[in-house]
PDB file of C-alpha atoms and ligand atoms in Angstrom:
ATOM      1  CA  MET A   1       0.000   0.000   0.000  1.00 93.00           C
ATOM      2  CA  ILE A   2       2.856   2.368   0.907  1.00 96.00           C
ATOM      3  CA  HIS A   3       6.356   2.130  -0.511  1.00 97.00           C
ATOM      4  CA  LEU A   4       8.965   4.696   0.476  1.00 96.00           C
ATOM      5  CA  GLU A   5      12.356   4.446  -1.122  1.00 97.00           C
ATOM      6  CA  ASN A   6      15.092   6.754   0.118  1.00 96.00           C
ATOM      7  CA  ALA A   7      12.464   9.458   0.521  1.00 97.00           C
ATOM      8  CA  SER A   8      13.875  12.755   1.735  1.00 97.00           C
ATOM      9  CA  LYS A   9      12.239  16.084   2.419  1.00 97.00           C
ATOM     10  CA  THR A  10      14.162  19.309   2.818  1.00 97.00           C
ATOM     11  CA  TYR A  11      12.374  22.578   3.542  1.00 96.00           C
ATOM     12  CA  GLN A  12      14.070  25.735   2.318  1.00 94.00           C
ATOM     13  CA  THR A  13      13.773  28.424   4.968  1.00 94.00           C
ATOM     14  CA  ALA A  14      15.203  31.900   5.450  1.00 95.00           C
ATOM     15  CA  ASP A  15      17.660  30.342   7.904  1.00 93.00           C
ATOM     16  CA  GLY A  16      18.766  27.717   5.408  1.00 94.00           C
ATOM     17  CA  PRO A  17      17.603  24.212   4.556  1.00 95.00           C
ATOM     18  CA  VAL A  18      15.828  22.032   7.145  1.00 95.00           C
ATOM     19  CA  HIS A  19      16.276  18.325   6.531  1.00 95.00           C
ATOM     20  CA  ALA A  20      12.969  17.035   7.894  1.00 96.00           C
ATOM     21  CA  LEU A  21      13.274  13.486   6.494  1.00 97.00           C
ATOM     22  CA  ALA A  22      16.484  11.826   5.370  1.00 96.00           C
ATOM     23  CA  GLU A  23      16.344   8.848   3.037  1.00 95.00           C
ATOM     24  CA  ILE A  24      13.460   7.002   4.641  1.00 95.00           C
ATOM     25  CA  SER A  25      12.688   3.566   3.241  1.00 96.00           C
ATOM     26  CA  MET A  26       9.744   1.503   4.426  1.00 94.00           C
ATOM     27  CA  ASP A  27       6.965  -0.709   3.113  1.00 95.00           C
ATOM     28  CA  VAL A  28       3.471  -0.917   4.535  1.00 94.00           C
ATOM     29  CA  PRO A  29       1.458  -3.771   3.047  1.00 93.00           C
ATOM     30  CA  PRO A  30      -2.328  -3.407   2.674  1.00 94.00           C
ATOM     31  CA  GLY A  31      -4.186  -4.069   5.903  1.00 93.00           C
ATOM     32  CA  GLU A  32      -1.409  -3.087   8.277  1.00 92.00           C
ATOM     33  CA  PHE A  33      -1.784  -0.729  11.246  1.00 92.00           C
ATOM     34  CA  VAL A  34       1.385   1.293  11.668  1.00 93.00           C
ATOM     35  CA  VAL A  35       2.012   3.707  14.502  1.00 92.00           C
ATOM     36  CA  VAL A  36       4.701   6.314  13.856  1.00 93.00           C
ATOM     37  CA  ARG A  37       6.283   7.759  16.969  1.00 92.00           C
ATOM     38  CA  GLY A  38       9.079  10.131  17.722  1.00 92.00           C
ATOM     39  CA  PRO A  39       9.760  13.394  19.531  1.00 90.00           C
ATOM     40  CA  SER A  40       8.464  16.695  18.261  1.00 90.00           C
ATOM     41  CA  GLY A  41      10.387  17.753  15.151  1.00 93.00           C
ATOM     42  CA  SER A  42      11.456  14.219  14.239  1.00 94.00           C
ATOM     43  CA  GLY A  43       9.592  14.316  10.906  1.00 95.00           C
ATOM     44  CA  LYS A  44       6.329  12.485  11.703  1.00 94.00           C
ATOM     45  CA  SER A  45       3.967  15.051  10.150  1.00 93.00           C
ATOM     46  CA  THR A  46       6.250  15.483   7.176  1.00 96.00           C
ATOM     47  CA  LEU A  47       6.054  11.743   6.599  1.00 96.00           C
ATOM     48  CA  LEU A  48       2.232  11.917   6.605  1.00 95.00           C
ATOM     49  CA  THR A  49       2.208  14.842   4.185  1.00 94.00           C
ATOM     50  CA  LEU A  50       4.400  12.884   1.763  1.00 95.00           C
ATOM     51  CA  VAL A  51       2.313   9.709   1.999  1.00 96.00           C
ATOM     52  CA  GLY A  52      -0.895  11.734   1.710  1.00 94.00           C
ATOM     53  CA  GLY A  53       0.318  13.539  -1.395  1.00 92.00           C
ATOM     54  CA  LEU A  54       0.127  16.897   0.356  1.00 91.00           C
ATOM     55  CA  SER A  55       3.737  17.533  -0.562  1.00 91.00           C
ATOM     56  CA  ARG A  56       6.355  15.939  -2.772  1.00 92.00           C
ATOM     57  CA  PRO A  57       9.631  14.397  -1.651  1.00 94.00           C
ATOM     58  CA  SER A  58      12.787  16.389  -2.376  1.00 95.00           C
ATOM     59  CA  SER A  59      14.314  13.112  -3.524  1.00 95.00           C
ATOM     60  CA  GLY A  60      13.469   9.432  -3.472  1.00 96.00           C
ATOM     61  CA  ARG A  61      10.198   7.711  -4.266  1.00 96.00           C
ATOM     62  CA  VAL A  62       6.818   7.691  -2.527  1.00 96.00           C
ATOM     63  CA  ILE A  63       4.425   5.164  -4.008  1.00 97.00           C
ATOM     64  CA  VAL A  64       0.974   4.912  -2.453  1.00 96.00           C
ATOM     65  CA  ALA A  65      -1.759   2.601  -3.752  1.00 93.00           C
ATOM     66  CA  GLY A  66       0.316   2.077  -6.879  1.00 93.00           C
ATOM     67  CA  GLU A  67       0.729   5.810  -7.633  1.00 93.00           C
ATOM     68  CA  ASP A  68       4.186   7.369  -7.749  1.00 94.00           C
ATOM     69  CA  LEU A  69       3.241  10.625  -6.046  1.00 92.00           C
ATOM     70  CA  ARG A  70       6.330  12.495  -7.196  1.00 90.00           C
ATOM     71  CA  LEU A  71       5.061  12.162 -10.775  1.00 90.00           C
ATOM     72  CA  LEU A  72       1.586  13.596 -10.121  1.00 90.00           C
ATOM     73  CA  ASN A  73       0.915  17.306 -10.487  1.00 90.00           C
ATOM     74  CA  ALA A  74      -1.029  19.232  -7.844  1.00 90.00           C
ATOM     75  CA  SER A  75      -4.501  18.577  -9.285  1.00 91.00           C
ATOM     76  CA  ALA A  76      -3.812  14.870  -9.822  1.00 92.00           C
ATOM     77  CA  ARG A  77      -2.605  14.637  -6.225  1.00 91.00           C
ATOM     78  CA  ALA A  78      -5.759  16.416  -5.040  1.00 90.00           C
ATOM     79  CA  ARG A  79      -7.893  13.862  -6.883  1.00 90.00           C
ATOM     80  CA  PHE A  80      -5.767  11.043  -5.507  1.00 92.00           C
ATOM     81  CA  ARG A  81      -6.307  12.325  -1.950  1.00 91.00           C
ATOM     82  CA  ALA A  82     -10.056  12.705  -2.380  1.00 88.00           C
ATOM     83  CA  GLU A  83     -10.539   9.280  -3.902  1.00 90.00           C
ATOM     84  CA  ARG A  84      -8.035   7.158  -2.020  1.00 93.00           C
ATOM     85  CA  ILE A  85      -7.203   8.558   1.400  1.00 95.00           C
ATOM     86  CA  GLY A  86      -8.991   9.522   4.589  1.00 94.00           C
ATOM     87  CA  PHE A  87      -7.304  12.121   6.765  1.00 94.00           C
ATOM     88  CA  VAL A  88      -7.826  12.567  10.504  1.00 93.00           C
ATOM     89  CA  PHE A  89      -6.198  15.483  12.340  1.00 90.00           C
ATOM     90  CA  GLN A  90      -5.617  16.353  15.974  1.00 87.00           C
ATOM     91  CA  THR A  91      -7.707  19.520  15.663  1.00 89.00           C
ATOM     92  CA  PHE A  92     -10.537  17.881  13.656  1.00 91.00           C
ATOM     93  CA  HIS A  93     -10.705  20.549  10.888  1.00 92.00           C
ATOM     94  CA  LEU A  94     -14.495  20.581  10.803  1.00 93.00           C
ATOM     95  CA  VAL A  95     -16.209  23.420   8.946  1.00 93.00           C
ATOM     96  CA  PRO A  96     -17.841  25.503  11.717  1.00 95.00           C
ATOM     97  CA  TYR A  97     -20.815  26.792   9.703  1.00 95.00           C
ATOM     98  CA  LEU A  98     -21.829  23.381   8.337  1.00 94.00           C
ATOM     99  CA  THR A  99     -23.913  20.881  10.265  1.00 94.00           C
ATOM    100  CA  VAL A 100     -22.519  17.510  11.312  1.00 95.00           C
ATOM    101  CA  VAL A 101     -24.087  15.682   8.383  1.00 94.00           C
ATOM    102  CA  GLU A 102     -22.881  18.375   5.956  1.00 93.00           C
ATOM    103  CA  ASN A 103     -19.356  18.137   7.362  1.00 94.00           C
ATOM    104  CA  VAL A 104     -19.283  14.437   6.512  1.00 94.00           C
ATOM    105  CA  ALA A 105     -20.971  14.868   3.132  1.00 92.00           C
ATOM    106  CA  VAL A 106     -18.545  17.630   2.161  1.00 86.00           C
ATOM    107  CA  ALA A 107     -15.979  14.930   1.356  1.00 79.00           C
ATOM    108  CA  ALA A 108     -18.332  13.165  -1.053  1.00 82.00           C
ATOM    109  CA  LEU A 109     -17.248  12.218  -4.506  1.00 76.00           C
ATOM    110  CA  PRO A 110     -19.884  13.045  -7.160  1.00 70.00           C
ATOM    111  CA  ASP A 111     -23.184  11.363  -6.296  1.00 71.00           C
ATOM    112  CA  SER A 112     -26.788  12.500  -5.919  1.00 73.00           C
ATOM    113  CA  LYS A 113     -27.366  14.877  -3.032  1.00 80.00           C
ATOM    114  CA  GLY A 114     -30.032  12.676  -1.443  1.00 85.00           C
ATOM    115  CA  ALA A 115     -27.853   9.566  -1.607  1.00 86.00           C
ATOM    116  CA  VAL A 116     -24.897  11.429  -0.115  1.00 91.00           C
ATOM    117  CA  ARG A 117     -26.974  12.727   2.770  1.00 92.00           C
ATOM    118  CA  ARG A 118     -28.517   9.324   3.465  1.00 93.00           C
ATOM    119  CA  ARG A 119     -25.130   7.642   3.455  1.00 93.00           C
ATOM    120  CA  ALA A 120     -23.588  10.322   5.696  1.00 95.00           C
ATOM    121  CA  SER A 121     -26.508  10.018   8.124  1.00 95.00           C
ATOM    122  CA  ALA A 122     -26.199   6.217   8.218  1.00 95.00           C
ATOM    123  CA  LEU A 123     -22.475   6.399   8.947  1.00 95.00           C
ATOM    124  CA  LEU A 124     -23.035   8.960  11.696  1.00 96.00           C
ATOM    125  CA  GLU A 125     -25.743   6.718  13.220  1.00 96.00           C
ATOM    126  CA  GLU A 126     -23.206   3.910  13.258  1.00 93.00           C
ATOM    127  CA  PHE A 127     -20.803   6.185  15.101  1.00 93.00           C
ATOM    128  CA  GLY A 128     -23.440   6.980  17.735  1.00 93.00           C
ATOM    129  CA  LEU A 129     -24.074  10.489  16.394  1.00 95.00           C
ATOM    130  CA  GLY A 130     -27.553  10.038  14.955  1.00 95.00           C
ATOM    131  CA  HIS A 131     -28.923  12.597  17.415  1.00 96.00           C
ATOM    132  CA  ARG A 132     -26.375  15.207  16.311  1.00 96.00           C
ATOM    133  CA  LEU A 133     -26.899  15.257  12.534  1.00 96.00           C
ATOM    134  CA  ASN A 134     -28.119  18.835  12.371  1.00 96.00           C
ATOM    135  CA  HIS A 135     -25.913  20.284  15.085  1.00 97.00           C
ATOM    136  CA  ARG A 136     -22.900  22.448  14.330  1.00 97.00           C
ATOM    137  CA  PRO A 137     -19.390  21.572  15.544  1.00 96.00           C
ATOM    138  CA  ALA A 138     -19.467  24.273  18.266  1.00 96.00           C
ATOM    139  CA  GLU A 139     -22.360  22.366  19.895  1.00 97.00           C
ATOM    140  CA  LEU A 140     -20.410  19.104  20.122  1.00 96.00           C
ATOM    141  CA  SER A 141     -17.894  17.754  22.613  1.00 94.00           C
ATOM    142  CA  THR A 142     -14.321  17.256  21.414  1.00 94.00           C
ATOM    143  CA  GLY A 143     -14.870  13.484  21.341  1.00 93.00           C
ATOM    144  CA  GLU A 144     -17.944  13.931  19.152  1.00 95.00           C
ATOM    145  CA  CYS A 145     -16.020  16.294  16.860  1.00 95.00           C
ATOM    146  CA  GLN A 146     -13.348  13.684  16.304  1.00 93.00           C
ATOM    147  CA  ARG A 147     -15.972  11.011  15.593  1.00 94.00           C
ATOM    148  CA  VAL A 148     -17.473  13.323  12.936  1.00 95.00           C
ATOM    149  CA  ALA A 149     -13.993  13.836  11.492  1.00 95.00           C
ATOM    150  CA  ILE A 150     -13.436  10.064  11.342  1.00 94.00           C
ATOM    151  CA  ALA A 151     -16.809   9.591   9.650  1.00 95.00           C
ATOM    152  CA  ARG A 152     -15.740  12.193   7.079  1.00 95.00           C
ATOM    153  CA  ALA A 153     -12.405  10.389   6.600  1.00 95.00           C
ATOM    154  CA  MET A 154     -14.182   7.074   6.017  1.00 94.00           C
ATOM    155  CA  PHE A 155     -17.007   8.451   3.902  1.00 93.00           C
ATOM    156  CA  ASN A 156     -15.512   7.649   0.503  1.00 90.00           C
ATOM    157  CA  ARG A 157     -14.503   4.179   1.706  1.00 91.00           C
ATOM    158  CA  PRO A 158     -10.742   4.755   1.417  1.00 94.00           C
ATOM    159  CA  LYS A 159      -8.370   1.857   1.846  1.00 94.00           C
ATOM    160  CA  LEU A 160      -5.872   4.057   3.687  1.00 97.00           C
ATOM    161  CA  ILE A 161      -6.370   6.374   6.648  1.00 96.00           C
ATOM    162  CA  LEU A 162      -3.658   8.806   7.707  1.00 97.00           C
ATOM    163  CA  ALA A 163      -4.141  10.055  11.242  1.00 95.00           C
ATOM    164  CA  ASP A 164      -2.026  12.859  12.724  1.00 94.00           C
ATOM    165  CA  GLU A 165      -2.229  12.818  16.537  1.00 92.00           C
ATOM    166  CA  PRO A 166      -5.943  11.896  16.367  1.00 92.00           C
ATOM    167  CA  THR A 167      -6.241  11.461  20.139  1.00 90.00           C
ATOM    168  CA  GLY A 168      -4.056  14.435  21.085  1.00 88.00           C
ATOM    169  CA  ASN A 169      -6.978  16.642  22.191  1.00 88.00           C
ATOM    170  CA  LEU A 170      -9.087  13.906  23.787  1.00 87.00           C
ATOM    171  CA  ASP A 171      -9.508  12.442  27.257  1.00 87.00           C
ATOM    172  CA  SER A 172      -8.740   8.758  27.687  1.00 87.00           C
ATOM    173  CA  ASP A 173     -12.342   7.547  27.176  1.00 88.00           C
ATOM    174  CA  ASN A 174     -12.735   9.457  23.912  1.00 88.00           C
ATOM    175  CA  ALA A 175      -9.234   8.491  22.822  1.00 88.00           C
ATOM    176  CA  GLY A 176     -10.243   4.856  23.358  1.00 88.00           C
ATOM    177  CA  THR A 177     -13.350   5.350  21.210  1.00 89.00           C
ATOM    178  CA  VAL A 178     -11.294   6.885  18.398  1.00 89.00           C
ATOM    179  CA  LEU A 179      -8.747   4.060  18.514  1.00 90.00           C
ATOM    180  CA  THR A 180     -11.562   1.505  18.450  1.00 90.00           C
ATOM    181  CA  LEU A 181     -13.054   3.134  15.321  1.00 92.00           C
ATOM    182  CA  LEU A 182      -9.654   3.035  13.635  1.00 92.00           C
ATOM    183  CA  ALA A 183      -9.124  -0.545  14.797  1.00 91.00           C
ATOM    184  CA  ASP A 184     -12.530  -1.502  13.331  1.00 91.00           C
ATOM    185  CA  PHE A 185     -11.513   0.051  10.008  1.00 93.00           C
ATOM    186  CA  HIS A 186      -8.293  -1.967  10.189  1.00 92.00           C
ATOM    187  CA  ARG A 187     -10.141  -5.164  11.117  1.00 90.00           C
ATOM    188  CA  LEU A 188     -12.198  -4.787   7.936  1.00 91.00           C
ATOM    189  CA  GLY A 189      -9.001  -4.696   5.882  1.00 92.00           C
ATOM    190  CA  GLY A 190      -8.080  -0.994   5.933  1.00 94.00           C
ATOM    191  CA  THR A 191      -4.537   0.306   6.255  1.00 95.00           C
ATOM    192  CA  VAL A 192      -3.795   2.884   8.952  1.00 94.00           C
ATOM    193  CA  LEU A 193      -0.760   5.099   9.408  1.00 95.00           C
ATOM    194  CA  LEU A 194      -1.128   6.869  12.726  1.00 94.00           C
ATOM    195  CA  VAL A 195       1.295   9.486  14.012  1.00 93.00           C
ATOM    196  CA  THR A 196       1.489  10.112  17.740  1.00 89.00           C
ATOM    197  CA  HIS A 197       3.845  11.042  20.519  1.00 81.00           C
ATOM    198  CA  GLN A 198       1.441   9.574  23.086  1.00 75.00           C
ATOM    199  CA  GLU A 199       1.753   6.206  24.746  1.00 71.00           C
ATOM    200  CA  PHE A 200      -1.291   3.993  24.318  1.00 63.00           C
ATOM    201  CA  SER A 201      -2.468   1.764  27.126  1.00 48.00           C
ATOM    202  CA  PRO A 202      -1.407  -1.885  26.792  1.00 40.00           C
ATOM    203  CA  GLY A 203      -4.894  -2.780  25.525  1.00 47.00           C
ATOM    204  CA  ASP A 204      -4.210  -0.705  22.427  1.00 50.00           C
ATOM    205  CA  ALA A 205      -1.323  -2.773  21.118  1.00 49.00           C
ATOM    206  CA  GLN A 206      -0.574  -2.203  17.441  1.00 57.00           C
ATOM    207  CA  GLN A 207       0.850  -4.220  14.634  1.00 76.00           C
ATOM    208  CA  ARG A 208       3.933  -2.155  13.974  1.00 88.00           C
ATOM    209  CA  THR A 209       5.623   0.831  15.550  1.00 90.00           C
ATOM    210  CA  VAL A 210       8.103   2.914  13.607  1.00 92.00           C
ATOM    211  CA  THR A 211      10.107   5.395  15.642  1.00 93.00           C
ATOM    212  CA  LEU A 212      11.572   8.455  13.959  1.00 94.00           C
ATOM    213  CA  ARG A 213      14.421  10.540  15.269  1.00 95.00           C
ATOM    214  CA  GLU A 214      15.873  13.538  13.476  1.00 95.00           C
ATOM    215  CA  GLY A 215      14.251  12.529  10.204  1.00 96.00           C
ATOM    216  CA  ARG A 216      15.446   8.940  10.220  1.00 96.00           C
ATOM    217  CA  ILE A 217      13.910   5.638  11.234  1.00 94.00           C
ATOM    218  CA  GLU A 218      15.428   4.806  14.586  1.00 90.00           C
ATOM    219  CA  SER A 219      13.610   1.518  15.128  1.00 80.00           C
ATOM    220  CA  ALA A 220      10.678  -0.571  13.916  1.00 83.00           C
ATOM    221  CA  THR A 221       8.950  -3.160  16.071  1.00 82.00           C
ATOM    222  CA  THR A 222       5.969  -5.420  15.586  1.00 78.00           C
ATOM    223  CA  SER A 223       3.456  -6.306  18.270  1.00 71.00           C
ATOM    224  CA  ALA A 224      -0.028  -7.810  18.685  1.00 59.00           C
ATOM    225  CA  SER A 225      -2.764  -6.809  16.283  1.00 51.00           C
ATOM    226  CA  VAL A 226      -4.868  -3.776  17.062  1.00 46.00           C
ATOM    227  CA  SER A 227      -8.001  -5.512  15.913  1.00 41.00           C
ATOM    228  CA  ARG A 228      -7.495  -8.343  18.339  1.00 37.00           C
ATOM    229  CA  SER A 229      -6.657  -6.153  21.292  1.00 37.00           C
ATOM    230  CA  CYS A 230      -9.474  -3.651  20.783  1.00 33.00           C
ATOM    231  CA  ARG A 231     -12.293  -6.108  20.515  1.00 31.00           C
TER     232      ARG A 231
HETATM  233  P1  ADP B 301       6.963  16.223  13.897  1.00 50.91           P
HETATM  234  O1  ADP B 301       5.658  15.993  13.237  1.00 50.91           O
HETATM  235  O2  ADP B 301       7.674  14.970  14.312  1.00 50.91           O
HETATM  236  O3  ADP B 301       6.878  17.213  15.024  1.00 50.91           O
HETATM  237  P2  ADP B 301       7.631  17.731  11.513  1.00 50.91           P
HETATM  238  O4  ADP B 301       7.526  16.831  10.360  1.00 50.91           O
HETATM  239  O5  ADP B 301       6.511  18.673  11.757  1.00 50.91           O
HETATM  240  O6  ADP B 301       7.957  16.887  12.827  1.00 50.91           O
HETATM  241  O7  ADP B 301       8.961  18.624  11.367  1.00 50.91           O
HETATM  242  C1  ADP B 301      10.236  18.086  11.088  1.00 50.91           C
HETATM  243  C2  ADP B 301      11.217  19.244  10.917  1.00 50.91           C
HETATM  244  O8  ADP B 301      10.873  19.985   9.757  1.00 50.91           O
HETATM  245  C3  ADP B 301      11.202  20.225  12.071  1.00 50.91           C
HETATM  246  O9  ADP B 301      12.514  20.704  12.260  1.00 50.91           O
HETATM  247  C4  ADP B 301      10.286  21.324  11.571  1.00 50.91           C
HETATM  248  O10 ADP B 301      10.620  22.552  12.156  1.00 50.91           O
HETATM  249  C5  ADP B 301      10.571  21.324  10.087  1.00 50.91           C
HETATM  250  N1  ADP B 301       9.437  21.743   9.254  1.00 50.91           N
HETATM  251  C6  ADP B 301       8.236  21.136   9.185  1.00 50.91           C
HETATM  252  N2  ADP B 301       7.431  21.738   8.288  1.00 50.91           N
HETATM  253  C7  ADP B 301       8.172  22.774   7.790  1.00 50.91           C
HETATM  254  C8  ADP B 301       7.904  23.799   6.815  1.00 50.91           C
HETATM  255  N3  ADP B 301       6.730  23.857   6.170  1.00 50.91           N
HETATM  256  N4  ADP B 301       8.887  24.681   6.548  1.00 50.91           N
HETATM  257  C9  ADP B 301      10.075  24.621   7.193  1.00 50.91           C
HETATM  258  N5  ADP B 301      10.387  23.675   8.112  1.00 50.91           N
HETATM  259  C10 ADP B 301       9.450  22.776   8.409  1.00 50.91           C
END
């Protein structure tokens, strides 16, 4: 699903170049749950932006779902993101003036309006948010906001979800709910790349942990499956 080959990213700044990622190579097969850890500034978010096609590597190859992202122009990468990837962010990124159901439907690929709304409502019901469909984000708790954001990420049935500190703003109960939703997605065959600097409780064991330090992979370990441990 994800193939990185000597992928590097250097940002040019007024103070000179910043080498955020240095020749990273890794493979994530379909259906794997990978947790990327590392201290602040180690390159975790940069890695997600490369895999998500939000930016291009300075050198090396980034192949996701069979697409060599370095070869796609900005509009092709935008289409790739919309069709293939679900994004979840620490700060939710919900549109404040849209209702919950509209926030989920906003991600929809072309389809009839009625069908989109019905499908968004059904997904939100599944996520325990059926009573919130017509509320706006300001009326929701942070845990509910993140559930809406995950529904939006899953709406187009992507095979890959990229999550950047998705539990960073949540208490432990809500963090557990979010991890369970991601584990369910994984159990049904989805691939997850989750960036965090938090420690999960032992019940939230994951399949693989990759630790970054100063833009390089410091270690990679494999442990019990998320789907098994979150059931
Ligand atoms: P992490 O997510 O692990 O905190 P980042 O990927 O955000 O790490 O950042 C890695 C390094 O790249 C840091 O030194 C950061 O300051 C730098 N960096 C990140 N984004 C940019 C940018 N857009 N322009 C310049 N430097 C950046």
